[in-house]
mmCIF file of C-alpha atoms in Angstrom:
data_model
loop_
_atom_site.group_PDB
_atom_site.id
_atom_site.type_symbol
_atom_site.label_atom_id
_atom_site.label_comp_id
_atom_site.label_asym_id
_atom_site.label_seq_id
_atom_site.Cartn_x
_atom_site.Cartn_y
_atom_site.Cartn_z
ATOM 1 C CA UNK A 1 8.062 -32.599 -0.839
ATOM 2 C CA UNK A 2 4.364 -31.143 -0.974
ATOM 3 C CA UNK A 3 1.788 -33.980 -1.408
ATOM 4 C CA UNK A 4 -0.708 -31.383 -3.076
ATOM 5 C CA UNK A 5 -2.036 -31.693 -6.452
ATOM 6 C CA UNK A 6 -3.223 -28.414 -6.788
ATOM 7 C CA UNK A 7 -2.799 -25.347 -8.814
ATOM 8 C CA UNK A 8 -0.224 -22.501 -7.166
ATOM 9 C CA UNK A 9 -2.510 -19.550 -7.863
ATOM 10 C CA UNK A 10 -0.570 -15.565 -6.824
ATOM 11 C CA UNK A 11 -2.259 -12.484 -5.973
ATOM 12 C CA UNK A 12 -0.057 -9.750 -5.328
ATOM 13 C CA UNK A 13 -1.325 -7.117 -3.431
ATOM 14 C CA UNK A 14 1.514 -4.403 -4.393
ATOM 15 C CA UNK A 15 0.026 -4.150 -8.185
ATOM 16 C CA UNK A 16 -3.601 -4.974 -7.290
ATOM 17 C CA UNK A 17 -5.842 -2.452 -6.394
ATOM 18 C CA UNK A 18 -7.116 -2.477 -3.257
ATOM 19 C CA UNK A 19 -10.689 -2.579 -3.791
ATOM 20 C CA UNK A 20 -9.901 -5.843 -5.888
ATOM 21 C CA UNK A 21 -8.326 -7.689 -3.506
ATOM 22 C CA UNK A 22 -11.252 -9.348 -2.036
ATOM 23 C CA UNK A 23 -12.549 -10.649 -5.517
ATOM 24 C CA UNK A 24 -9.264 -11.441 -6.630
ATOM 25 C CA UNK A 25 -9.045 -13.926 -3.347
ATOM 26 C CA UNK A 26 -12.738 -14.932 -3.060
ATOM 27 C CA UNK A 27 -14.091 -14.655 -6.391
ATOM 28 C CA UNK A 28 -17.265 -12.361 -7.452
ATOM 29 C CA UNK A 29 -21.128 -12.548 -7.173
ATOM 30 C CA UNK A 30 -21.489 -13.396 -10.403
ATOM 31 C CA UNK A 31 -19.836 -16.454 -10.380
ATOM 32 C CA UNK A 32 -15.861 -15.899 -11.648
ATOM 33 C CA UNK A 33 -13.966 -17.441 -8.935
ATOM 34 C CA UNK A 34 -11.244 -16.416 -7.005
ATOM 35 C CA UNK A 35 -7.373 -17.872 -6.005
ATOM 36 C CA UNK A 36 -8.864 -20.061 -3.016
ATOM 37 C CA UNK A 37 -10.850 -21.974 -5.041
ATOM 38 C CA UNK A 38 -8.817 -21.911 -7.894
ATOM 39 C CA UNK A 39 -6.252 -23.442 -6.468
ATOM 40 C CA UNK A 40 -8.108 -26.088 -4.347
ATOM 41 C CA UNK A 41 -6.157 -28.696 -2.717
ATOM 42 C CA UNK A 42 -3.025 -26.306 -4.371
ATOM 43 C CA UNK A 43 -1.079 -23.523 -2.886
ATOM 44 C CA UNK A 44 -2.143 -19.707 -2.739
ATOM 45 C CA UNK A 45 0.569 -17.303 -2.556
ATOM 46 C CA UNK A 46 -0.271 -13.972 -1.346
ATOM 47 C CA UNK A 47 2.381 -10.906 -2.308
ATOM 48 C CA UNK A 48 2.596 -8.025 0.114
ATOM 49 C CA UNK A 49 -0.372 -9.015 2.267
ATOM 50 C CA UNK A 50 0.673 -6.048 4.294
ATOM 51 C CA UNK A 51 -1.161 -3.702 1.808
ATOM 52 C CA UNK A 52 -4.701 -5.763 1.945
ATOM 53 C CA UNK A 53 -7.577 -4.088 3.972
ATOM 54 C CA UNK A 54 -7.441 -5.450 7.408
ATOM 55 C CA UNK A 55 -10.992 -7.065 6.537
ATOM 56 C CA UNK A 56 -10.236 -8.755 4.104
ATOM 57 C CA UNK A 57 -7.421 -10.379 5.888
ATOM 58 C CA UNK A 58 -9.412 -11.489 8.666
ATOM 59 C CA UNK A 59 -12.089 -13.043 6.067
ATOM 60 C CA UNK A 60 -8.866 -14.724 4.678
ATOM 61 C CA UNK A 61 -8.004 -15.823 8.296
ATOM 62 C CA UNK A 62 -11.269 -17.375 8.680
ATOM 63 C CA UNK A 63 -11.722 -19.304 5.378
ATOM 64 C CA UNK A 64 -8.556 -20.640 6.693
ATOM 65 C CA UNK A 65 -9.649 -21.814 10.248
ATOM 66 C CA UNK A 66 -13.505 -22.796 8.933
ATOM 67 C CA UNK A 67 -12.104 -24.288 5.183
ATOM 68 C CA UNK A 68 -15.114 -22.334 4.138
ATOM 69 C CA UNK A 69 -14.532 -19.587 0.950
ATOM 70 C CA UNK A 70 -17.466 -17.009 1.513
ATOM 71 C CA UNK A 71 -19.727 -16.784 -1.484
ATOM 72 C CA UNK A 72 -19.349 -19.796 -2.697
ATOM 73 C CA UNK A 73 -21.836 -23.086 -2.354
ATOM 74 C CA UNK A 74 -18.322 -25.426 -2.048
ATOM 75 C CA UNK A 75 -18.448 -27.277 1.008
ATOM 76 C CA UNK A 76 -15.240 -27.232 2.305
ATOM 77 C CA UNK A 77 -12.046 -25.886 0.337
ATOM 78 C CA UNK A 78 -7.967 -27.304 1.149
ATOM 79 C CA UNK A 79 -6.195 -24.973 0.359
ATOM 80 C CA UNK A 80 -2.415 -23.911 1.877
ATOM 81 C CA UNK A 81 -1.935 -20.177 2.124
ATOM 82 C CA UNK A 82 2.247 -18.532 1.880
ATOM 83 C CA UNK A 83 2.425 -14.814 2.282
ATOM 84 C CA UNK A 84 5.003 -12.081 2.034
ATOM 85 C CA UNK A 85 5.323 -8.992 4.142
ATOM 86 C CA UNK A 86 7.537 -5.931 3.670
ATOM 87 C CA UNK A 87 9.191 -4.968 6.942
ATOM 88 C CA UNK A 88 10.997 -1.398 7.398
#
């Protein structure tokens, strides 16, 4: 049983474009945040993360490692990540 108390926010790569991806995980410059900080201390389920840029899943990598979202003035996000890959 999960002890979080968090919100389980999805972003599925497969139906969002790619040049969304980033904003849809990290939020936007002018302030509308994304799925790691909306689901602080919750669960972030990523869909297909096969089909984001391979930049954006390093930056992903990192918030994870540092607990740091970039762009946003939060100290220090918890936050667990699931993802799904298609294999051939």
């Amino acid at each position: 049983v999960s002890q979080r108390n968090g919100r389980m926010v999805t972003v599925d790569c497969a139906t969002t474009p790619r040049d969304r991806i980033h904003d849809e995980l990290f939020g936007k410059p002018d302030g509308r945040i994304g799925a790691l900080v909306a689901a602080a201390n919750g669960t972030v389920f990523v869909n297909r993360i096969e089909l984001a840029p391979l930049d954006v899943q390093a930056e992903l990598a990192n918030a994870l490692q540092t607990h740091r979202v970039p762009g946003t003035s939060r100290s220090a996000v918890e936050t667990r990540l699931v993802t799904s890959a298609e294999t051939e």
